[in-house]
mmCIF file of C-alpha atoms in Angstrom:
data_model
loop_
_atom_site.group_PDB
_atom_site.id
_atom_site.type_symbol
_atom_site.label_atom_id
_atom_site.label_comp_id
_atom_site.label_asym_id
_atom_site.label_seq_id
_atom_site.Cartn_x
_atom_site.Cartn_y
_atom_site.Cartn_z
ATOM 1 C CA MET A 601 18.072 24.330 15.155
ATOM 2 C CA ASN A 602 18.432 23.287 11.174
ATOM 3 C CA LEU A 603 18.810 19.471 13.218
ATOM 4 C CA ALA A 604 16.032 19.415 13.944
ATOM 5 C CA VAL A 605 14.341 20.810 11.113
ATOM 6 C CA GLY A 606 16.362 18.070 8.714
ATOM 7 C CA ALA A 607 15.277 15.351 11.980
ATOM 8 C CA ALA A 608 12.002 16.365 11.793
ATOM 9 C CA LEU A 609 11.796 16.463 7.497
ATOM 10 C CA HIS A 610 13.402 12.455 7.837
ATOM 11 C CA ARG A 611 10.622 11.400 10.032
ATOM 12 C CA HIS A 612 8.337 12.492 7.949
ATOM 13 C CA ARG A 613 9.675 10.958 4.923
ATOM 14 C CA THR A 614 10.282 7.560 6.579
ATOM 15 C CA GLN A 615 6.235 7.954 6.925
ATOM 16 C CA LEU A 616 5.477 8.764 3.719
ATOM 17 C CA PRO A 617 5.098 4.854 2.224
ATOM 18 C CA LEU A 618 3.207 3.544 5.260
ATOM 19 C CA ILE A 619 0.876 6.987 4.617
ATOM 20 C CA ALA A 620 0.095 5.154 1.061
ATOM 21 C CA VAL A 621 -0.075 2.300 2.054
ATOM 22 C CA CYS A 622 -2.751 3.143 3.871
ATOM 23 C CA LEU A 623 -4.166 5.728 1.425
ATOM 24 C CA ALA A 624 -4.585 2.834 -0.955
ATOM 25 C CA VAL A 625 -6.176 0.607 1.509
ATOM 26 C CA THR A 626 -8.868 3.472 1.613
ATOM 27 C CA ALA A 627 -9.050 3.756 -2.206
ATOM 28 C CA TRP A 628 -9.199 0.328 -2.995
ATOM 29 C CA GLY A 629 -12.531 -0.077 -0.525
ATOM 30 C CA SER A 630 -13.820 1.622 -2.893
ATOM 31 C CA GLY A 631 -13.971 0.164 -5.447
ATOM 32 C CA PRO A 632 -16.309 -2.448 -5.104
ATOM 33 C CA LEU A 633 -18.997 0.369 -4.707
ATOM 34 C CA TRP A 634 -18.213 1.328 -8.345
ATOM 35 C CA VAL A 635 -18.703 -2.509 -10.118
ATOM 36 C CA ARG A 636 -21.215 -2.749 -8.420
ATOM 37 C CA ALA A 637 -23.307 0.727 -9.218
ATOM 38 C CA ALA A 638 -22.115 -0.396 -13.008
ATOM 39 C CA SER A 639 -25.070 -1.472 -15.972
ATOM 40 C CA VAL A 640 -22.729 -4.001 -17.604
ATOM 41 C CA ASP A 641 -21.350 -6.835 -17.602
ATOM 42 C CA SER A 642 -18.503 -6.923 -15.076
ATOM 43 C CA ALA A 643 -15.928 -8.326 -17.405
ATOM 44 C CA THR A 644 -16.903 -5.067 -20.152
ATOM 45 C CA PHE A 645 -16.706 -2.591 -16.716
ATOM 46 C CA ALA A 646 -12.968 -4.463 -16.331
ATOM 47 C CA PHE A 647 -12.355 -3.900 -19.751
ATOM 48 C CA TYR A 648 -12.805 -0.570 -20.484
ATOM 49 C CA ARG A 649 -11.770 -0.311 -17.043
ATOM 50 C CA LEU A 650 -7.915 -1.062 -17.211
ATOM 51 C CA TRP A 651 -8.081 0.005 -21.149
ATOM 52 C CA CYS A 652 -9.125 3.984 -20.050
ATOM 53 C CA ALA A 653 -6.511 3.647 -17.348
ATOM 54 C CA VAL A 654 -3.657 2.620 -19.236
ATOM 55 C CA PRO A 655 -2.581 6.221 -21.134
ATOM 56 C CA VAL A 656 -3.857 7.809 -17.813
ATOM 57 C CA MET A 657 -1.116 5.490 -16.158
ATOM 58 C CA TRP A 658 1.623 5.786 -18.951
ATOM 59 C CA ALA A 659 1.206 9.629 -18.650
ATOM 60 C CA VAL A 660 2.207 9.523 -14.788
ATOM 61 C CA ALA A 661 4.807 7.553 -15.616
ATOM 62 C CA TYR A 662 6.761 9.682 -17.590
ATOM 63 C CA ALA A 663 5.676 12.971 -15.604
ATOM 64 C CA SER A 664 6.977 11.314 -12.454
ATOM 65 C CA GLY A 665 10.524 10.755 -15.004
ATOM 66 C CA GLY A 666 9.321 6.785 -15.511
ATOM 67 C CA ARG A 667 9.659 5.952 -20.355
ATOM 68 C CA PHE A 668 8.459 2.739 -21.427
ATOM 69 C CA SER A 669 11.092 -0.438 -20.838
ATOM 70 C CA THR A 670 10.435 -3.363 -23.127
ATOM 71 C CA ASP A 671 12.497 -5.078 -20.213
ATOM 72 C CA VAL A 672 10.073 -3.889 -17.654
ATOM 73 C CA LEU A 673 7.226 -4.730 -19.732
ATOM 74 C CA ARG A 674 8.386 -7.938 -20.005
ATOM 75 C CA ARG A 675 9.300 -9.044 -16.061
ATOM 76 C CA SER A 676 5.666 -7.530 -15.674
ATOM 77 C CA ILE A 677 4.014 -9.969 -17.894
ATOM 78 C CA PRO A 678 3.522 -12.641 -14.921
ATOM 79 C CA ALA A 679 2.504 -9.535 -11.853
ATOM 80 C CA GLY A 680 0.751 -8.390 -14.552
ATOM 81 C CA ALA A 681 -1.765 -11.920 -15.767
ATOM 82 C CA THR A 682 -2.524 -12.433 -11.960
ATOM 83 C CA PHE A 683 -3.771 -9.352 -12.003
ATOM 84 C CA GLY A 684 -5.611 -9.449 -15.082
ATOM 85 C CA ILE A 685 -6.907 -12.576 -14.110
ATOM 86 C CA SER A 686 -7.302 -11.379 -10.276
ATOM 87 C CA PHE A 687 -9.288 -8.092 -12.030
ATOM 88 C CA LEU A 688 -11.901 -10.271 -14.152
ATOM 89 C CA LEU A 689 -13.236 -12.913 -10.757
ATOM 90 C CA GLY A 690 -13.157 -10.331 -8.285
ATOM 91 C CA PHE A 691 -15.573 -7.598 -10.252
ATOM 92 C CA ALA A 692 -17.710 -10.799 -10.982
ATOM 93 C CA SER A 693 -17.733 -11.251 -6.837
ATOM 94 C CA PHE A 694 -19.224 -8.362 -6.792
ATOM 95 C CA ARG A 695 -21.620 -8.658 -8.743
ATOM 96 C CA SER A 696 -22.545 -12.699 -8.316
ATOM 97 C CA THR A 697 -22.274 -12.186 -4.212
ATOM 98 C CA SER A 698 -22.519 -10.362 -1.169
ATOM 99 C CA ILE A 699 -20.636 -6.889 -0.937
ATOM 100 C CA ALA A 700 -19.189 -8.744 2.443
ATOM 101 C CA ASN A 701 -18.808 -12.200 1.333
ATOM 102 C CA ALA A 702 -16.642 -10.946 -1.553
ATOM 103 C CA THR A 703 -14.580 -8.913 0.804
ATOM 104 C CA LEU A 704 -14.347 -11.107 3.700
ATOM 105 C CA ILE A 705 -12.953 -13.761 1.370
ATOM 106 C CA ALA A 706 -10.652 -11.052 -0.431
ATOM 107 C CA ALA A 707 -9.153 -10.126 3.228
ATOM 108 C CA LEU A 708 -7.602 -13.917 3.740
ATOM 109 C CA THR A 709 -4.759 -12.342 1.104
ATOM 110 C CA PRO A 710 -3.006 -11.220 4.080
ATOM 111 C CA VAL A 711 -2.865 -14.947 5.664
ATOM 112 C CA VAL A 712 -1.744 -16.457 2.090
ATOM 113 C CA ILE A 713 1.007 -13.121 2.432
ATOM 114 C CA LEU A 714 2.426 -13.915 5.706
ATOM 115 C CA LEU A 715 2.969 -17.640 5.487
ATOM 116 C CA LEU A 716 5.686 -17.051 2.824
ATOM 117 C CA ALA A 717 6.292 -13.578 3.835
ATOM 118 C CA LYS A 718 9.369 -15.268 5.478
ATOM 119 C CA ARG A 719 10.873 -17.246 3.899
ATOM 120 C CA LEU A 720 10.142 -15.392 -0.058
ATOM 121 C CA PHE A 721 11.360 -12.336 1.374
ATOM 122 C CA ALA A 722 13.098 -12.900 4.873
ATOM 123 C CA GLU A 723 10.630 -10.445 7.074
ATOM 124 C CA THR A 724 10.980 -10.882 10.257
ATOM 125 C CA ILE A 725 7.066 -11.086 11.188
ATOM 126 C CA THR A 726 6.708 -10.377 15.435
ATOM 127 C CA ARG A 727 3.946 -12.323 17.606
ATOM 128 C CA GLY A 728 2.328 -8.654 17.702
ATOM 129 C CA LEU A 729 2.138 -8.210 14.547
ATOM 130 C CA LEU A 730 0.274 -12.350 13.778
ATOM 131 C CA GLY A 731 -1.883 -10.783 17.321
ATOM 132 C CA LEU A 732 -3.614 -8.016 15.761
ATOM 133 C CA ALA A 733 -3.487 -9.135 11.774
ATOM 134 C CA ALA A 734 -5.402 -12.243 13.816
ATOM 135 C CA VAL A 735 -7.589 -9.843 15.691
ATOM 136 C CA ALA A 736 -8.261 -7.220 12.997
ATOM 137 C CA LEU A 737 -9.231 -11.281 11.161
ATOM 138 C CA SER A 738 -11.429 -11.647 13.450
ATOM 139 C CA GLY A 739 -13.099 -8.729 12.816
ATOM 140 C CA VAL A 740 -14.090 -8.720 9.619
ATOM 141 C CA VAL A 741 -14.980 -12.408 9.649
ATOM 142 C CA LEU A 742 -17.556 -11.489 12.663
ATOM 143 C CA VAL A 743 -18.647 -8.296 10.249
ATOM 144 C CA VAL A 744 -19.288 -11.418 7.414
ATOM 145 C CA LEU A 745 -20.726 -13.913 9.706
ATOM 146 C CA ALA A 746 -23.198 -11.281 11.737
ATOM 147 C CA GLY A 747 -24.888 -10.839 7.887
ATOM 148 C CA SER A 748 -24.930 -14.381 6.351
ATOM 149 C CA ASN A 749 -28.571 -14.145 6.241
ATOM 150 C CA SER A 750 -29.114 -11.268 4.122
ATOM 151 C CA GLY A 751 -30.080 -13.262 1.597
ATOM 152 C CA THR A 752 -27.950 -11.778 -1.150
ATOM 153 C CA SER A 753 -25.095 -14.153 -1.090
ATOM 154 C CA SER A 754 -24.191 -17.079 -3.540
ATOM 155 C CA LEU A 755 -21.703 -19.695 -3.874
ATOM 156 C CA ARG A 756 -21.215 -18.763 -7.289
ATOM 157 C CA GLY A 757 -19.645 -15.458 -6.410
ATOM 158 C CA ASP A 758 -17.711 -16.381 -3.493
ATOM 159 C CA LEU A 759 -16.065 -19.277 -5.481
ATOM 160 C CA PHE A 760 -15.036 -15.810 -7.657
ATOM 161 C CA ALA A 761 -14.027 -14.360 -4.691
ATOM 162 C CA PHE A 762 -11.818 -17.275 -3.329
ATOM 163 C CA GLY A 763 -9.971 -17.049 -7.446
ATOM 164 C CA ASN A 764 -9.868 -13.084 -6.883
ATOM 165 C CA LEU A 765 -8.160 -14.631 -3.358
ATOM 166 C CA LEU A 766 -5.550 -16.416 -5.059
ATOM 167 C CA PHE A 767 -4.879 -14.429 -8.134
ATOM 168 C CA PHE A 768 -4.474 -10.754 -6.148
ATOM 169 C CA SER A 769 -2.182 -12.077 -4.044
ATOM 170 C CA THR A 770 0.065 -13.830 -5.949
ATOM 171 C CA TYR A 771 0.013 -10.680 -7.992
ATOM 172 C CA PHE A 772 0.615 -8.640 -5.012
ATOM 173 C CA MET A 773 4.148 -10.891 -3.986
ATOM 174 C CA LEU A 774 5.347 -10.206 -7.398
ATOM 175 C CA GLY A 775 4.846 -6.584 -7.449
ATOM 176 C CA LYS A 776 6.873 -6.960 -3.807
ATOM 177 C CA GLN A 777 9.431 -8.395 -5.234
ATOM 178 C CA LEU A 778 9.520 -6.466 -8.756
ATOM 179 C CA ARG A 779 9.499 -3.106 -6.806
ATOM 180 C CA SER A 780 12.670 -4.628 -4.217
ATOM 181 C CA ALA A 781 13.921 -4.657 -7.144
ATOM 182 C CA GLY A 782 14.446 -1.459 -7.918
ATOM 183 C CA ILE A 783 11.966 -1.180 -10.669
ATOM 184 C CA HIS A 784 10.374 2.760 -11.432
ATOM 185 C CA SER A 785 6.681 2.962 -9.471
ATOM 186 C CA TRP A 786 4.686 4.417 -11.730
ATOM 187 C CA THR A 787 6.279 2.258 -15.462
ATOM 188 C CA LEU A 788 5.848 -0.910 -13.427
ATOM 189 C CA ILE A 789 2.213 -0.185 -12.785
ATOM 190 C CA ALA A 790 1.606 0.818 -16.344
ATOM 191 C CA SER A 791 3.381 -2.036 -17.858
ATOM 192 C CA ILE A 792 0.918 -4.258 -16.011
ATOM 193 C CA PHE A 793 -1.836 -2.825 -16.406
ATOM 194 C CA THR A 794 -0.649 -2.865 -20.142
ATOM 195 C CA VAL A 795 -0.114 -6.539 -19.681
ATOM 196 C CA ALA A 796 -3.582 -7.467 -17.648
ATOM 197 C CA GLY A 797 -5.263 -5.126 -20.465
ATOM 198 C CA VAL A 798 -3.707 -7.818 -23.149
ATOM 199 C CA VAL A 799 -5.650 -10.196 -20.386
ATOM 200 C CA VAL A 800 -8.974 -9.231 -20.405
ATOM 201 C CA THR A 801 -9.154 -8.314 -23.296
ATOM 202 C CA PRO A 802 -9.734 -11.884 -25.391
ATOM 203 C CA TYR A 803 -11.724 -13.298 -22.553
ATOM 204 C CA THR A 804 -13.918 -10.175 -22.931
ATOM 205 C CA LEU A 805 -14.428 -10.480 -26.156
ATOM 206 C CA ILE A 806 -15.560 -13.843 -26.597
ATOM 207 C CA VAL A 807 -17.751 -13.689 -23.768
ATOM 208 C CA ALA A 808 -19.597 -9.712 -23.113
ATOM 209 C CA ASP A 809 -22.334 -8.966 -25.629
ATOM 210 C CA ASP A 810 -22.968 -5.459 -24.345
ATOM 211 C CA LEU A 811 -19.737 -3.301 -25.237
ATOM 212 C CA GLY A 812 -21.411 -1.270 -27.129
ATOM 213 C CA ALA A 813 -23.891 -0.785 -24.184
ATOM 214 C CA VAL A 814 -22.072 1.220 -22.495
ATOM 215 C CA GLN A 815 -23.570 4.304 -21.409
ATOM 216 C CA PRO A 816 -21.998 7.807 -20.011
ATOM 217 C CA ARG A 817 -22.883 6.753 -16.142
ATOM 218 C CA ASP A 818 -20.503 3.872 -16.764
ATOM 219 C CA LEU A 819 -17.629 5.378 -18.135
ATOM 220 C CA LEU A 820 -17.879 8.322 -15.521
ATOM 221 C CA LEU A 821 -18.017 5.385 -12.934
ATOM 222 C CA VAL A 822 -14.803 4.064 -14.543
ATOM 223 C CA GLY A 823 -13.716 6.909 -14.619
ATOM 224 C CA GLY A 824 -13.748 7.416 -10.500
ATOM 225 C CA MET A 825 -11.922 3.431 -10.468
ATOM 226 C CA ILE A 826 -8.615 4.982 -12.574
ATOM 227 C CA LEU A 827 -8.830 7.778 -10.039
ATOM 228 C CA GLY A 828 -9.688 6.529 -6.575
ATOM 229 C CA PRO A 829 -8.762 2.658 -6.640
ATOM 230 C CA GLY A 830 -6.275 3.292 -9.403
ATOM 231 C CA LEU A 831 -4.201 5.828 -9.801
ATOM 232 C CA VAL A 832 -4.426 6.712 -5.718
ATOM 233 C CA GLY A 833 -4.361 2.693 -4.371
ATOM 234 C CA HIS A 834 -2.500 0.729 -6.723
ATOM 235 C CA GLY A 835 0.015 3.474 -7.763
ATOM 236 C CA LEU A 836 0.964 4.137 -4.287
ATOM 237 C CA MET A 837 0.523 0.517 -2.917
ATOM 238 C CA THR A 838 3.017 -0.479 -5.891
ATOM 239 C CA TRP A 839 5.768 2.749 -4.947
ATOM 240 C CA ALA A 840 5.082 2.099 -0.976
ATOM 241 C CA GLN A 841 5.886 -1.526 -1.903
ATOM 242 C CA ALA A 842 9.670 -1.118 -2.036
ATOM 243 C CA GLU A 843 10.115 0.178 1.311
ATOM 244 C CA VAL A 844 6.988 -1.288 3.581
ATOM 245 C CA ASP A 845 7.467 -5.220 4.476
ATOM 246 C CA ILE A 846 4.763 -7.112 2.624
ATOM 247 C CA SER A 847 4.277 -8.346 6.141
ATOM 248 C CA VAL A 848 2.853 -5.058 7.299
ATOM 249 C CA SER A 849 0.857 -3.840 3.831
ATOM 250 C CA SER A 850 -0.561 -6.564 3.594
ATOM 251 C CA VAL A 851 -2.555 -6.942 6.539
ATOM 252 C CA LEU A 852 -3.048 -3.389 6.559
ATOM 253 C CA THR A 853 -5.998 -4.269 3.233
ATOM 254 C CA LEU A 854 -7.752 -5.617 6.036
ATOM 255 C CA GLY A 855 -9.324 -2.370 5.912
ATOM 256 C CA ASN A 856 -10.617 -2.859 2.933
ATOM 257 C CA ALA A 857 -13.685 -5.168 3.558
ATOM 258 C CA PRO A 858 -15.246 -2.968 6.357
ATOM 259 C CA LEU A 859 -15.407 0.307 4.146
ATOM 260 C CA SER A 860 -16.482 -1.659 1.544
ATOM 261 C CA MET A 861 -19.046 -2.277 3.789
ATOM 262 C CA VAL A 862 -19.831 0.779 5.387
ATOM 263 C CA GLY A 863 -19.917 2.242 1.752
ATOM 264 C CA ALA A 864 -22.426 -0.191 0.954
ATOM 265 C CA TRP A 865 -24.666 0.331 3.771
ATOM 266 C CA VAL A 866 -24.366 4.216 2.639
ATOM 267 C CA PHE A 867 -25.384 3.661 -0.928
ATOM 268 C CA PHE A 868 -26.993 0.341 -1.766
ATOM 269 C CA GLY A 869 -28.813 0.098 1.323
ATOM 270 C CA GLN A 870 -27.207 -3.610 2.512
ATOM 271 C CA SER A 871 -27.820 -3.078 6.461
ATOM 272 C CA LEU A 872 -25.549 -3.251 9.100
ATOM 273 C CA ASN A 873 -26.479 -4.860 12.230
ATOM 274 C CA LEU A 874 -24.449 -3.738 15.861
ATOM 275 C CA LEU A 875 -22.119 -7.200 15.864
ATOM 276 C CA GLN A 876 -20.985 -5.862 12.367
ATOM 277 C CA ILE A 877 -20.435 -2.468 13.291
ATOM 278 C CA LEU A 878 -18.648 -3.795 16.690
ATOM 279 C CA GLY A 879 -15.999 -5.855 14.434
ATOM 280 C CA ILE A 880 -16.205 -2.871 11.980
ATOM 281 C CA GLY A 881 -14.482 -1.038 15.102
ATOM 282 C CA GLY A 882 -12.961 -3.954 16.324
ATOM 283 C CA VAL A 883 -10.662 -4.418 12.980
ATOM 284 C CA ILE A 884 -10.361 -0.375 12.348
ATOM 285 C CA ALA A 885 -8.390 -0.347 15.729
ATOM 286 C CA SER A 886 -6.252 -3.439 15.067
ATOM 287 C CA LEU A 887 -5.147 -2.017 11.667
ATOM 288 C CA ALA A 888 -4.804 1.390 13.452
ATOM 289 C CA ALA A 889 -2.721 -0.231 16.607
ATOM 290 C CA ILE A 890 -0.447 -2.581 12.856
ATOM 291 C CA ALA A 891 0.223 1.095 11.310
ATOM 292 C CA PHE A 892 1.155 2.648 14.540
ATOM 293 C CA ALA A 893 3.885 0.331 15.517
ATOM 294 C CA GLN A 894 4.837 0.214 12.446
ATOM 295 C CA ALA A 895 5.003 4.335 12.217
ATOM 296 C CA LYS A 896 6.430 4.327 15.706
ATOM 297 C CA ARG A 897 10.028 1.731 14.144
ATOM 298 C CA ARG A 898 10.160 3.424 11.039
ATOM 299 C CA ARG A 899 11.566 6.236 13.508
ATOM 300 C CA PHE A 900 14.691 4.656 13.358
ATOM 301 C CA PRO A 901 15.974 2.892 9.762
ATOM 302 C CA ALA A 902 18.930 2.551 10.966
ATOM 303 C CA GLN A 903 18.212 -0.307 13.378
ATOM 304 C CA THR A 904 16.845 -1.931 9.974
ATOM 305 C CA ALA A 905 17.810 -3.501 7.072
ATOM 306 C CA ALA A 906 14.366 -3.593 5.747
ATOM 307 C CA SER A 907 14.370 0.237 5.538
ATOM 308 C CA VAL A 908 17.315 0.391 3.691
ATOM 309 C CA ILE A 909 16.330 0.609 0.100
ATOM 310 C CA GLU A 910 17.267 1.192 -3.286
ATOM 311 C CA PRO A 911 15.741 4.365 -4.661
ATOM 312 C CA ASP A 912 14.001 3.844 -8.725
ATOM 313 C CA THR A 913 16.028 3.363 -11.092
ATOM 314 C CA ILE A 914 14.597 0.332 -13.874
ATOM 315 C CA GLY A 915 12.320 2.228 -15.608
ATOM 316 C CA ALA A 916 13.595 5.364 -15.152
#
């Protein structure tokens, strides 16, 4: 009986990182909605969102056994810088083009990462994963193309989104490397947010003219961003990256686009037609299949070298 209970607990523990990734993706899906609803410039919103989040992230880091480390902060500079630039570009795209276009272009992140995952992380990418990823990506493309006549897109905003794609993909891979090195997850994300805040500040001070025009409603939106995409999204994704293959976690981020679009339909009246609904269903079904296959694989960690992960040590 005790052995059975222990085995059940072990199975649940092996699934926690995958569950964390799914929760993070869900939280990230709400990100464009918070930004779209703000009354201030995207750079101003990014500035407040980052600096209000920094003390929260450090508080969680200390509460979870982490501590400030100059070594971790130094090693976080490339990830924090690319994260900060991605922030600016992503926020600008959400305000300058349709949420559909902005999320679709960002959804190409797994394509970039899958091309590099085998070389950088020595991960085995199966044909099944590639097939399901292709189906999910096709669903996202269908969703956006089916709504391309909405009149809310712009070339400028689409270019911002492509910049966000490149910088976020780089940040995602750098974060994976740092977590695989055993850095405490919350110390890492707090350090990354700190560096990103420093990167964003000069640009905001130069281009933004509404830093003092933030309304109480905007601060509530900032709070929502911190709790949702921040703590739940970046926090859980950073923690899970030590154990979930980046080829899997990156593909699951394809769920951001349909979640954002459904939210845009609900809150901003951005229409969804039948083809878009079918595409969203295809994306969700494909990602569910990927998550199920990964969960099944993780039940037998002894068979997979990637499942043997060093605990958080650096910065703890």
